[in-house]
Short mmCIF file of C-alpha atoms in Angstrom, two decimals:
data_model
loop_
_atom_site.label_atom_id
_atom_site.label_comp_id
_atom_site.label_asym_id
_atom_site.label_seq_id
_atom_site.Cartn_x
_atom_site.Cartn_y
_atom_site.Cartn_z
CA MET A 1 44.95 88.63 94.06
CA LEU A 2 47.48 86.25 92.56
CA ARG A 3 46.15 82.69 92.21
CA LEU A 4 48.68 79.87 92.04
CA ARG A 5 46.22 77.13 91.03
CA TRP A 6 43.50 78.62 88.96
CA GLY A 7 41.38 79.34 92.03
CA LEU A 8 43.71 79.08 95.06
CA PRO A 9 44.82 82.57 96.23
CA VAL A 10 48.46 83.20 96.84
CA ALA A 11 49.65 86.79 97.25
CA THR A 12 53.44 86.72 97.06
CA VAL A 13 56.53 84.56 96.98
CA ALA A 14 55.91 84.16 100.69
CA GLY A 15 52.69 82.38 99.81
CA LEU A 16 54.33 80.34 97.07
CA ALA A 17 57.00 79.19 99.53
CA ALA A 18 54.47 78.60 102.30
CA THR A 19 53.62 75.19 100.90
CA MET A 20 57.21 74.16 101.73
CA VAL A 21 57.27 75.55 105.28
CA CYS A 22 57.09 73.17 108.23
CA ALA A 23 57.60 73.58 111.97
CA HIS A 24 61.37 73.49 111.60
CA ALA A 25 61.71 75.47 108.38
CA ASP A 26 64.97 77.29 107.71
CA THR A 27 65.03 81.05 107.60
CA ILE A 28 67.27 83.35 105.60
CA GLU A 29 68.98 84.35 108.89
CA THR A 30 69.77 80.71 109.63
CA ALA A 31 71.24 80.26 106.20
CA LEU A 32 73.43 83.33 106.66
CA VAL A 33 74.69 82.00 109.99
CA GLN A 34 75.54 78.64 108.43
CA ALA A 35 77.39 80.32 105.58
CA TYR A 36 79.29 82.56 108.01
CA GLN A 37 80.42 79.58 110.07
CA ASN A 38 80.93 76.93 107.41
CA ASN A 39 81.87 78.53 104.11
CA PRO A 40 85.43 77.48 103.24
CA GLN A 41 86.15 80.72 101.44
CA VAL A 42 85.56 82.70 104.65
CA ASN A 43 87.59 80.28 106.75
CA ALA A 44 90.43 80.34 104.24
CA GLN A 45 90.56 84.14 104.36
CA ARG A 46 90.55 84.10 108.17
CA ALA A 47 93.60 81.86 108.00
CA ALA A 48 95.19 84.31 105.55
CA VAL A 49 94.61 87.15 108.04
CA ARG A 50 96.26 85.12 110.83
CA ALA A 51 99.20 84.44 108.56
CA THR A 52 99.48 88.18 107.80
CA ASP A 53 99.47 88.92 111.54
CA GLU A 54 102.82 87.14 111.76
CA ASN A 55 104.40 89.92 109.69
CA VAL A 56 104.29 92.15 112.73
CA PRO A 57 106.42 90.02 115.10
CA GLN A 58 108.75 89.33 112.21
CA ALA A 59 109.22 93.11 111.78
CA LEU A 60 109.54 93.68 115.50
CA SER A 61 112.38 91.14 115.61
CA GLY A 62 114.59 93.85 114.19
CA TYR A 63 114.51 95.56 117.58
CA ARG A 64 115.61 92.45 119.42
CA PRO A 65 119.09 90.98 119.86
CA THR A 66 120.28 87.90 118.06
CA ILE A 67 122.03 85.30 120.24
CA SER A 68 123.99 82.29 119.06
CA ALA A 69 126.03 79.62 120.81
CA THR A 70 128.91 77.61 119.43
CA GLY A 71 130.71 74.51 120.60
CA SER A 72 133.51 72.40 119.27
CA VAL A 73 135.38 69.26 120.22
CA GLY A 74 138.27 67.45 118.57
CA THR A 75 141.52 65.55 118.94
CA PHE A 76 145.02 66.93 118.42
CA TYR A 77 148.11 64.64 118.22
CA SER A 78 151.70 65.89 118.06
CA ASN A 79 155.01 63.98 117.51
CA THR A 80 158.11 66.19 117.33
CA THR A 81 161.76 65.10 116.82
CA SER A 82 164.54 67.61 117.43
CA GLU A 83 168.38 67.38 117.15
CA THR A 84 171.05 69.26 119.05
CA THR A 85 174.90 69.14 118.63
CA THR A 86 177.09 69.33 121.70
CA GLY A 87 180.88 68.73 121.70
CA GLY A 88 180.76 67.17 118.32
CA ARG A 89 178.05 64.84 119.32
CA THR A 90 174.52 64.99 117.89
CA LEU A 91 171.69 64.33 120.29
CA ARG A 92 168.24 63.51 119.03
CA SER A 93 165.15 63.90 121.20
CA THR A 94 161.52 63.07 120.51
CA SER A 95 158.46 64.53 122.17
CA GLU A 96 155.01 63.13 121.69
CA GLY A 97 151.60 64.08 123.08
CA SER A 98 147.92 64.45 122.34
CA VAL A 99 145.17 66.74 123.58
CA ASN A 100 141.38 66.90 123.17
CA PRO A 101 140.58 70.57 122.63
CA ARG A 102 137.06 71.65 123.53
CA SER A 103 135.46 75.06 123.42
CA VAL A 104 132.11 76.73 124.03
CA GLY A 105 131.11 80.23 123.19
CA ALA A 106 128.26 82.65 122.79
CA THR A 107 127.70 85.74 120.70
CA ILE A 108 125.04 88.40 121.11
CA THR A 109 124.44 91.14 118.54
CA GLN A 110 122.14 94.13 118.96
CA ASN A 111 121.16 96.46 116.17
CA LEU A 112 121.20 100.10 117.27
CA PHE A 113 120.35 101.90 114.05
CA ASN A 114 119.58 100.71 110.53
CA GLY A 115 118.11 103.76 108.82
CA PHE A 116 114.72 103.39 110.52
CA GLN A 117 114.09 100.26 108.51
CA THR A 118 112.82 98.31 111.51
CA THR A 119 110.37 101.07 112.43
CA ASN A 120 109.06 101.38 108.91
CA ARG A 121 108.84 97.60 108.46
CA THR A 122 106.76 97.38 111.63
CA ARG A 123 104.38 100.10 110.49
CA GLN A 124 104.22 98.45 107.08
CA ALA A 125 103.38 95.07 108.65
CA GLU A 126 100.62 96.68 110.69
CA ALA A 127 99.20 98.31 107.53
CA GLN A 128 99.27 94.88 105.89
CA VAL A 129 97.26 93.50 108.80
CA PHE A 130 94.65 96.25 108.44
CA ALA A 131 94.42 95.58 104.71
CA ALA A 132 93.97 91.84 105.31
CA ARG A 133 91.13 92.54 107.75
CA GLU A 134 89.40 94.69 105.14
CA THR A 135 89.86 91.96 102.60
CA LEU A 136 88.27 89.55 105.08
CA ARG A 137 85.30 91.90 105.27
CA VAL A 138 85.06 91.84 101.47
CA ILE A 139 85.02 88.03 101.49
CA GLU A 140 82.47 87.91 104.31
CA GLN A 141 80.17 90.31 102.45
CA THR A 142 80.59 88.33 99.23
CA VAL A 143 79.74 85.06 100.94
CA LEU A 144 76.75 86.54 102.81
CA LEU A 145 75.37 88.02 99.57
CA ASP A 146 75.99 84.71 97.80
CA ALA A 147 74.08 82.99 100.58
CA VAL A 148 71.12 85.38 100.24
CA THR A 149 71.15 84.92 96.47
CA ALA A 150 71.31 81.13 96.78
CA TYR A 151 68.51 81.14 99.35
CA MET A 152 66.21 83.28 97.26
CA ASN A 153 67.06 81.39 94.08
CA VAL A 154 65.88 78.15 95.69
CA LEU A 155 62.63 79.83 96.74
CA ARG A 156 62.14 81.37 93.31
CA ASP A 157 62.94 78.25 91.32
CA ARG A 158 60.80 76.06 93.62
CA ALA A 159 57.86 78.45 93.14
CA ILE A 160 58.36 78.58 89.37
CA LEU A 161 58.54 74.79 89.28
CA ASP A 162 55.21 74.59 91.13
CA LEU A 163 53.73 77.09 88.69
CA GLN A 164 54.93 75.13 85.67
CA ARG A 165 53.72 71.81 87.09
CA ARG A 166 50.26 73.23 87.74
CA ASN A 167 50.31 74.85 84.31
CA VAL A 168 50.89 71.41 82.78
CA GLU A 169 47.94 70.07 84.77
CA VAL A 170 45.64 72.91 83.62
CA ILE A 171 46.64 72.63 79.95
CA GLN A 172 46.25 68.84 80.07
CA GLU A 173 42.77 69.41 81.37
CA GLN A 174 42.23 71.94 78.57
CA LEU A 175 43.40 69.33 76.07
CA ARG A 176 40.94 66.79 77.50
CA GLN A 177 38.08 69.23 77.18
CA THR A 178 39.12 70.17 73.64
CA ARG A 179 39.15 66.50 72.61
CA ASP A 180 35.72 65.99 74.08
CA ARG A 181 34.41 68.99 72.16
CA PHE A 182 36.14 67.68 69.01
CA ASN A 183 34.35 64.38 69.43
CA VAL A 184 31.00 66.11 69.41
CA GLY A 185 31.96 68.37 66.54
CA GLU A 186 32.22 71.66 68.38
CA VAL A 187 35.88 72.30 67.43
CA THR A 188 38.23 71.17 64.70
CA ARG A 189 41.32 68.99 64.68
CA THR A 190 43.36 72.20 64.56
CA ASP A 191 42.16 73.12 68.04
CA VAL A 192 43.21 69.73 69.37
CA ALA A 193 46.62 70.09 67.76
CA GLN A 194 47.06 73.55 69.30
CA ALA A 195 46.21 72.18 72.74
CA GLU A 196 48.60 69.25 72.26
CA SER A 197 51.35 71.66 71.23
CA ARG A 198 50.85 73.74 74.36
CA VAL A 199 50.95 70.64 76.56
CA ALA A 200 54.33 69.71 75.08
CA ALA A 201 55.60 73.29 75.50
CA ALA A 202 54.39 73.37 79.10
CA GLN A 203 56.10 70.08 79.83
CA SER A 204 59.34 71.44 78.34
CA GLN A 205 59.07 74.53 80.52
CA MET A 206 58.46 72.35 83.56
CA LEU A 207 61.57 70.29 82.82
CA ALA A 208 63.63 73.46 82.42
CA ALA A 209 62.27 74.71 85.76
CA GLN A 210 63.19 71.36 87.34
CA ALA A 211 66.75 71.70 86.05
CA ASN A 212 67.01 75.28 87.38
CA TYR A 213 65.71 74.16 90.74
CA THR A 214 68.26 71.34 90.92
CA THR A 215 71.06 73.76 90.03
CA SER A 216 69.90 76.23 92.70
CA ARG A 217 69.92 73.49 95.35
CA ALA A 218 73.46 72.53 94.37
CA VAL A 219 74.62 76.16 94.63
CA TYR A 220 72.89 76.46 97.98
CA ARG A 221 74.82 73.43 99.28
CA ARG A 222 78.12 74.88 98.01
CA VAL A 223 77.64 78.32 99.54
CA ILE A 224 75.85 77.49 102.78
CA GLY A 225 77.24 74.03 103.45
CA VAL A 226 73.98 72.09 103.87
CA ASP A 227 71.14 71.01 101.62
CA PRO A 228 68.12 73.30 101.61
CA GLY A 229 65.16 72.13 103.66
CA ALA A 230 61.82 73.81 103.97
CA LEU A 231 62.61 77.48 103.50
CA LYS A 232 60.66 80.36 104.92
CA PRO A 233 60.17 83.48 102.80
CA GLY A 234 62.96 86.05 102.79
CA THR A 235 62.31 89.69 103.49
CA PRO A 236 64.14 92.86 102.38
CA VAL A 237 66.49 94.73 104.71
CA ASP A 238 65.74 98.27 103.58
CA ARG A 239 65.65 99.44 107.20
CA LEU A 240 69.42 99.01 107.42
CA SER A 241 70.32 100.87 104.21
CA PRO A 242 70.79 104.61 103.57
CA ARG A 243 67.59 106.45 102.75
CA THR A 244 68.90 108.47 99.81
CA LEU A 245 71.17 107.75 96.87
CA ASP A 246 73.61 110.53 97.76
CA LEU A 247 73.99 109.19 101.27
CA ALA A 248 74.48 105.66 99.93
CA ILE A 249 77.21 106.88 97.53
CA ALA A 250 79.05 108.74 100.28
CA GLN A 251 78.82 105.75 102.58
CA GLY A 252 79.93 103.34 99.87
CA GLN A 253 83.04 105.38 99.09
CA THR A 254 84.13 105.54 102.73
CA GLU A 255 82.90 102.32 104.37
CA ASN A 256 83.18 99.81 101.56
CA PRO A 257 85.86 97.30 102.66
CA ALA A 258 87.35 97.18 99.15
CA VAL A 259 88.07 100.87 99.46
CA GLY A 260 89.48 100.37 102.94
CA ALA A 261 91.76 97.59 101.73
CA ALA A 262 93.03 99.85 98.90
CA GLU A 263 93.69 102.71 101.37
CA HIS A 264 95.84 100.45 103.51
CA GLY A 265 97.51 99.23 100.34
CA VAL A 266 98.64 102.80 99.71
CA ASP A 267 100.07 102.94 103.27
CA VAL A 268 101.95 99.72 102.69
CA ALA A 269 103.47 101.03 99.46
CA ALA A 270 104.40 104.39 101.04
CA LEU A 271 106.20 102.68 103.90
CA GLN A 272 108.01 100.40 101.44
CA VAL A 273 109.51 103.52 99.93
CA LYS A 274 110.86 104.50 103.34
CA VAL A 275 112.21 100.99 103.94
CA SER A 276 113.99 101.09 100.58
CA GLU A 277 115.43 104.52 101.36
CA GLY A 278 116.78 103.13 104.62
CA ALA A 279 119.39 101.20 102.66
CA LEU A 280 121.18 104.52 102.01
CA TYR A 281 121.55 105.31 105.71
CA PRO A 282 124.46 104.13 107.88
CA SER A 283 123.90 101.25 110.25
CA LEU A 284 125.22 100.79 113.77
CA SER A 285 125.34 97.62 115.77
CA VAL A 286 127.14 96.23 118.82
CA SER A 287 128.10 92.65 119.48
CA GLY A 288 129.64 90.80 122.35
CA SER A 289 131.16 87.35 122.46
CA VAL A 290 132.72 85.05 125.00
CA GLN A 291 134.54 81.77 124.38
CA LYS A 292 135.91 79.21 126.86
CA GLY A 293 138.44 76.66 125.71
CA TYR A 294 139.87 73.51 127.34
CA ASP A 295 143.09 71.68 126.41
CA THR A 296 143.63 74.15 123.63
CA SER A 297 147.24 73.10 123.14
CA LEU A 298 149.89 70.92 124.75
CA SER A 299 151.02 73.80 126.92
CA THR A 300 147.65 75.48 127.61
CA VAL A 301 144.98 73.80 129.71
CA GLU A 302 142.29 76.47 129.69
CA SER A 303 141.60 79.75 127.91
CA LEU A 304 138.94 82.45 128.15
CA GLN A 305 138.28 85.09 125.53
CA ALA A 306 135.71 87.88 125.61
CA SER A 307 135.10 90.86 123.43
CA VAL A 308 132.66 93.72 122.82
CA THR A 309 132.63 95.31 119.39
CA GLY A 310 130.76 98.21 117.91
CA GLN A 311 130.38 98.38 114.15
CA LEU A 312 129.40 101.36 112.04
CA THR A 313 128.72 100.74 108.34
CA VAL A 314 128.32 103.65 105.95
CA PRO A 315 127.12 102.62 102.50
CA ILE A 316 128.82 104.51 99.71
CA TYR A 317 128.00 102.62 96.56
CA GLN A 318 126.48 99.14 96.26
CA GLY A 319 126.20 98.75 92.51
CA GLY A 320 123.07 100.90 92.16
CA SER A 321 120.53 98.24 93.14
CA GLU A 322 119.33 100.22 96.15
CA TYR A 323 118.49 103.22 93.95
CA SER A 324 116.57 101.01 91.56
CA THR A 325 114.64 99.53 94.49
CA ILE A 326 113.67 103.03 95.64
CA ARG A 327 112.47 104.00 92.20
CA GLN A 328 110.57 100.74 91.91
CA SER A 329 108.86 101.34 95.27
CA LYS A 330 107.80 104.83 94.22
CA GLU A 331 106.23 103.52 91.04
CA THR A 332 104.35 100.87 93.08
CA LEU A 333 103.11 103.62 95.38
CA GLY A 334 101.77 105.49 92.38
CA GLN A 335 100.05 102.34 91.19
CA ARG A 336 98.40 101.79 94.59
CA ARG A 337 97.07 105.37 94.63
CA LEU A 338 95.52 104.86 91.19
CA GLU A 339 94.02 101.58 92.38
CA LEU A 340 92.49 103.42 95.33
CA ALA A 341 90.85 105.92 92.99
CA LEU A 342 89.66 103.04 90.86
CA ASN A 343 88.12 101.25 93.89
CA ARG A 344 86.32 104.41 94.95
CA ASP A 345 84.90 104.86 91.45
CA GLN A 346 83.90 101.19 91.39
CA ALA A 347 82.25 101.50 94.79
CA ARG A 348 80.25 104.50 93.55
CA ALA A 349 79.21 102.67 90.39
CA ASN A 350 78.14 99.62 92.38
CA VAL A 351 75.98 101.71 94.70
CA VAL A 352 74.31 103.50 91.81
CA GLN A 353 73.76 100.24 89.91
CA VAL A 354 72.29 98.35 92.90
CA TRP A 355 70.17 101.33 93.87
CA GLY A 356 68.70 101.33 90.37
CA GLN A 357 68.10 97.56 90.50
CA LEU A 358 66.32 97.91 93.84
CA GLU A 359 64.07 100.69 92.61
CA ALA A 360 63.34 98.74 89.45
CA ALA A 361 62.45 95.61 91.42
CA LYS A 362 60.01 97.62 93.57
CA ALA A 363 58.36 99.02 90.44
CA GLN A 364 58.31 95.60 88.76
CA ILE A 365 56.48 94.07 91.72
CA THR A 366 53.74 96.68 91.45
CA ALA A 367 53.54 96.29 87.67
CA THR A 368 53.53 92.47 87.66
CA GLN A 369 50.90 92.34 90.44
CA ALA A 370 48.68 94.48 88.22
CA GLN A 371 49.58 92.27 85.26
CA VAL A 372 48.62 89.11 87.16
CA THR A 373 45.29 90.62 88.21
CA ALA A 374 44.51 91.68 84.64
CA ALA A 375 45.64 88.31 83.23
CA GLU A 376 43.32 86.45 85.63
CA ILE A 377 40.38 88.58 84.59
CA ALA A 378 41.29 88.18 80.95
CA LEU A 379 41.57 84.39 81.23
CA ASN A 380 38.19 84.11 82.94
CA GLY A 381 36.62 86.31 80.27
CA VAL A 382 38.20 84.44 77.39
CA ARG A 383 37.00 81.12 78.83
CA GLU A 384 33.44 82.36 79.11
CA GLU A 385 33.59 83.76 75.60
CA ALA A 386 35.02 80.49 74.32
CA ARG A 387 32.03 78.59 75.77
CA VAL A 388 29.64 80.65 73.62
CA GLY A 389 31.82 80.43 70.54
CA GLN A 390 33.21 83.95 70.53
CA ARG A 391 36.79 82.82 71.28
CA THR A 392 38.92 80.00 69.98
CA THR A 393 40.86 77.37 71.83
CA LEU A 394 44.04 79.21 70.87
CA ASP A 395 42.76 82.32 72.58
CA VAL A 396 42.21 80.40 75.78
CA LEU A 397 45.67 78.83 75.62
CA ASN A 398 47.27 82.20 74.97
CA ALA A 399 45.47 83.74 77.93
CA GLN A 400 46.60 80.91 80.17
CA GLN A 401 50.20 81.29 79.04
CA GLU A 402 50.06 85.04 79.65
CA LEU A 403 48.87 84.39 83.20
CA VAL A 404 51.69 81.89 83.86
CA ASN A 405 54.25 84.32 82.44
CA ALA A 406 52.90 87.12 84.66
CA ARG A 407 53.10 84.93 87.77
CA VAL A 408 56.63 83.86 86.92
CA ALA A 409 57.58 87.50 86.44
CA LEU A 410 56.06 88.37 89.81
CA VAL A 411 57.98 85.59 91.55
CA THR A 412 61.21 86.77 89.88
CA ALA A 413 60.61 90.40 90.79
CA GLN A 414 59.98 89.53 94.42
CA ARG A 415 63.19 87.53 94.50
CA ASP A 416 65.08 90.44 92.90
CA ARG A 417 63.58 92.80 95.48
CA VAL A 418 65.09 90.88 98.41
CA VAL A 419 68.45 90.24 96.78
CA ALA A 420 68.84 93.87 95.70
CA SER A 421 68.20 95.11 99.25
CA TYR A 422 71.05 92.92 100.52
CA ALA A 423 73.22 93.93 97.57
CA LEU A 424 72.78 97.59 98.44
CA LEU A 425 73.77 96.82 102.01
CA SER A 426 76.92 95.15 100.66
CA ALA A 427 77.71 98.05 98.32
CA VAL A 428 77.77 100.51 101.23
CA GLY A 429 79.91 98.18 103.36
CA ARG A 430 77.26 97.23 105.93
CA LEU A 431 76.48 93.59 105.09
CA SER A 432 77.81 91.95 108.23
CA VAL A 433 76.55 89.66 110.96
CA ALA A 434 76.71 92.53 113.45
CA VAL A 435 74.57 94.88 111.37
CA LEU A 436 72.10 92.09 110.48
CA GLY A 437 71.89 91.10 114.16
CA LEU A 438 72.53 87.41 113.47
CA GLN A 439 72.78 85.15 116.52
CA VAL A 440 76.28 83.82 115.94
CA PRO A 441 79.67 84.43 117.61
CA ILE A 442 81.45 87.07 115.58
CA TYR A 443 84.98 86.21 114.47
CA ASP A 444 87.31 88.90 115.76
CA PRO A 445 90.74 88.95 114.01
CA ILE A 446 92.13 91.30 116.66
CA THR A 447 92.19 88.50 119.21
CA HIS A 448 94.78 86.47 117.29
CA TYR A 449 96.79 89.60 116.52
CA TYR A 450 97.43 90.39 120.18
CA GLN A 451 98.09 86.74 120.98
CA ILE A 452 101.13 86.67 118.74
CA ARG A 453 102.25 90.28 118.37
CA ASP A 454 104.81 90.25 121.19
CA SER A 455 105.77 86.56 121.00
CA TRP A 456 109.56 86.17 121.24
CA ILE A 457 109.74 82.39 120.94
CA GLY A 458 107.48 79.42 120.25
CA VAL A 459 106.31 77.56 117.16
CA ARG A 460 102.80 76.60 118.31
CA THR A 461 99.92 78.71 117.05
CA PRO A 462 97.32 80.02 119.51
CA ASP A 463 94.90 77.28 118.45
CA GLY A 464 97.46 74.66 119.44
CA GLN A 465 98.80 73.58 116.05
#
């Protein structure tokens, strides 16, 4: 059984962390909830999804009419002099007047056909929304995995710091005993120097552990949003992961959100090709206008004009830019397809890598537990042999250091075991608050989408901004 202080039994990281646990200790589930609610990276991506949602009503606006109103007001002054000749006499007359012409009007234009561009833009905008949601899942998984890593790093580094502190205490006691034995002539000055050297090395290791622990606490605050308190041990989530590597690979290549985002990216690029090709089609629109005028001239008091016009435009040649745009869109589509294949390969590689890390961590725990047990027995034996002169002080110090190294390795392996189980869940696309069963309201991006999808007017967002 692992002993933290040379004599106090502690079996696992759970035991090492137990000294920090109080009645209101944080759990790994609490940390995940706090990260899900407070992490600015997640909240920023949610805002990005809401902004992407607005692409859909913008595309749908192509189906709707455009209406404009006009109005004008002004002043018109006229002074006219005319001459007429009658019977040899010239008569001159002058007319003078002013009017204040005013007019109001309205125009409505409705697109009837534009080469299916509106339809394809709407479908493209919807694909962009789906891609943004998958990207949000990527960010959520990344943040949750970062939170697990930060949580377990604090536990690990706190446990290692305790080990190093107690190691300093033990070696200082060994130094005291060595000096006492030197004073009575049982050992030489060399033994004292070796013990002093190990004390300095242990203190250096303790200071390094203190720095690592401080760094881990800072990372915890950045990812989760609060300072770590008393943390309870974390446990693996193997029950939520696929049971075999082949199943994990298949699930990772289909459910990983990075793959899903790439698939929707292909759809966006394919629809952009159709939108670009729409520029080669004729377009048809109809417009109506009405205008009312007052005091339009000196002789006209009121006027009313109304018209309805249909316009058909057939593109013949526009300089070649539309053809270049189509070719460019096709190349982008090819790029997106290659990126999809790359994401699938990357998803497979991640699953295989994490699966290997998880299996290695399991094996390392078994191996380091055996190492700790053997190191404890060896240390006790070396101490007894040193008392009867069969071992040197250096042998005792080496045995103690081997035991500390074994315990540090066990703590690290247990941390890796928990983190790897969450990493596998992330690699197969299942690291989410719903799958983990966390007690927190789940952010649903669909709600905002339907709040704004069919909005015709208004500048206020659904949250009131």
